[in-house]
PDB file of C-alpha atoms and ligand atoms in Angstrom:
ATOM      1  CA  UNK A   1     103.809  50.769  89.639  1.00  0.00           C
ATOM      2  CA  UNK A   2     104.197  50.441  93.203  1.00  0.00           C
ATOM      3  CA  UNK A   3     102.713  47.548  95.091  1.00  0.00           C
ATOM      4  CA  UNK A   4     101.918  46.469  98.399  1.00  0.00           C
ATOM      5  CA  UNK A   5     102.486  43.065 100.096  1.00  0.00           C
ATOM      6  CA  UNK A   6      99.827  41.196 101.755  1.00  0.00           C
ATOM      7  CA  UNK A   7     100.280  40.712 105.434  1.00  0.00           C
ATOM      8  CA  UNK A   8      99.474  37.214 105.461  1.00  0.00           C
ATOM      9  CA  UNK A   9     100.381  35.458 102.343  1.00  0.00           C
ATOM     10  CA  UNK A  10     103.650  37.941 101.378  1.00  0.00           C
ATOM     11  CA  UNK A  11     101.723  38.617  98.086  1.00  0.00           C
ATOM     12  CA  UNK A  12     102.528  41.841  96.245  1.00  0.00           C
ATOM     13  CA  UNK A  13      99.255  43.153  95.379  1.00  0.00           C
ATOM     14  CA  UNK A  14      97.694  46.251  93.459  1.00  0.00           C
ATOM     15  CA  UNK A  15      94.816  46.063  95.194  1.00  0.00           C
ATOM     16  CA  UNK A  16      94.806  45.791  98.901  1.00  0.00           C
ATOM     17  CA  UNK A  17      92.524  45.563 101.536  1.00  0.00           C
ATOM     18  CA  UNK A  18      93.110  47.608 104.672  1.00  0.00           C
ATOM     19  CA  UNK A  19      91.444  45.795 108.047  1.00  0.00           C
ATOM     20  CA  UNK A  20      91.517  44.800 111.663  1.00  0.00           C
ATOM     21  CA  UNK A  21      91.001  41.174 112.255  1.00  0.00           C
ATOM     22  CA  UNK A  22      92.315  40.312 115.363  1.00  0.00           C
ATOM     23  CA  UNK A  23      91.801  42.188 119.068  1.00  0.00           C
ATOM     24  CA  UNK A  24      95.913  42.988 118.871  1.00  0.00           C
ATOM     25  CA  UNK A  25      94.767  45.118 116.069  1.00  0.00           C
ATOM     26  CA  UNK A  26      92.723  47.314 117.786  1.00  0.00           C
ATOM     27  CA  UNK A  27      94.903  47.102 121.078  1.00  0.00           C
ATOM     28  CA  UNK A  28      97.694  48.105 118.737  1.00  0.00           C
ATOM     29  CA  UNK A  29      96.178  50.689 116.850  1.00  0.00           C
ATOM     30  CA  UNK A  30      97.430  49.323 113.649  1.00  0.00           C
ATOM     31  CA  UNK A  31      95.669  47.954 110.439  1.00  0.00           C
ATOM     32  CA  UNK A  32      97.006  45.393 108.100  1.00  0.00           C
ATOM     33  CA  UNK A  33      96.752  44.990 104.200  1.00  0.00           C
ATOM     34  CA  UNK A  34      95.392  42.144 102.868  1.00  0.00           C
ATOM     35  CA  UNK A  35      95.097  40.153  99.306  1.00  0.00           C
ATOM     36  CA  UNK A  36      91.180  38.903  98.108  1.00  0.00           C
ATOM     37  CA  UNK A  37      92.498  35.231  98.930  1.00  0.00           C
ATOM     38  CA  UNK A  38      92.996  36.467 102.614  1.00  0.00           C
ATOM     39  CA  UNK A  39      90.790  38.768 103.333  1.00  0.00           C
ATOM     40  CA  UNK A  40      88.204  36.001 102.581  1.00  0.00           C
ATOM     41  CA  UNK A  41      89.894  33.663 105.486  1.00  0.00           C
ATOM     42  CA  UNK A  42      89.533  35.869 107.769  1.00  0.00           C
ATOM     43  CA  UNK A  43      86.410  37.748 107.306  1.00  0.00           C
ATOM     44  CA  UNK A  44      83.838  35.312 108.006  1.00  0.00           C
ATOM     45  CA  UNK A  45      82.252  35.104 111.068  1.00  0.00           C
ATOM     46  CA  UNK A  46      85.021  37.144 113.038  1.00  0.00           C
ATOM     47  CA  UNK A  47      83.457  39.518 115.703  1.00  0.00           C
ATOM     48  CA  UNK A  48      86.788  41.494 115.232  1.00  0.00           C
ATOM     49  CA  UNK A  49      86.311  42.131 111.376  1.00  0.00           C
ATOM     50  CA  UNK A  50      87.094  45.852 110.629  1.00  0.00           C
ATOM     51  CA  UNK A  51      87.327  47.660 107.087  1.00  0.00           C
ATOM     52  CA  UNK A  52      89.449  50.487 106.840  1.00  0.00           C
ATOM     53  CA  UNK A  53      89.173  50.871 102.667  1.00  0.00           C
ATOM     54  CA  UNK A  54      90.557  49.717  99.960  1.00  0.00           C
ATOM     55  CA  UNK A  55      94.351  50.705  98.688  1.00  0.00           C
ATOM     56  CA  UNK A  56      95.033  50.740  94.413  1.00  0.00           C
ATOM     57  CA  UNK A  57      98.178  51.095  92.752  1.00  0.00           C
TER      58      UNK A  57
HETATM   59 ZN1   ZN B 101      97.219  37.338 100.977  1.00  0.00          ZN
END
């Protein structure tokens, strides 16, 4: 089964979130895939918060 790994914690994950959290995201153009555990860090109250979907193995 093929897996990602979270961007922040180095997790490998079957489910994955795909976001922008920080401005360098959207400066960059890129997205980043993130575990539950993370994704809950940095969601709240971020003004750069962006979901992209949602990524299953
Ligand atoms: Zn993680």
């Amino acid at each position: 089964m093929a897996k990602k790994k979270c961007d922040q914690c180095k997790d490998e994950i079957t489910t994955a979130f795909r976001v922008r959290h920080l401005s360098l995201h959207y400066a960059q153009k890129e997205w980043v895939f993130l575990c539950d555990d993370c994704l809950n860090e940095v969601k709240p109250n971020n003004s750069s918060y962006k979901y992209g979907g949602t990524w299953k193995a």
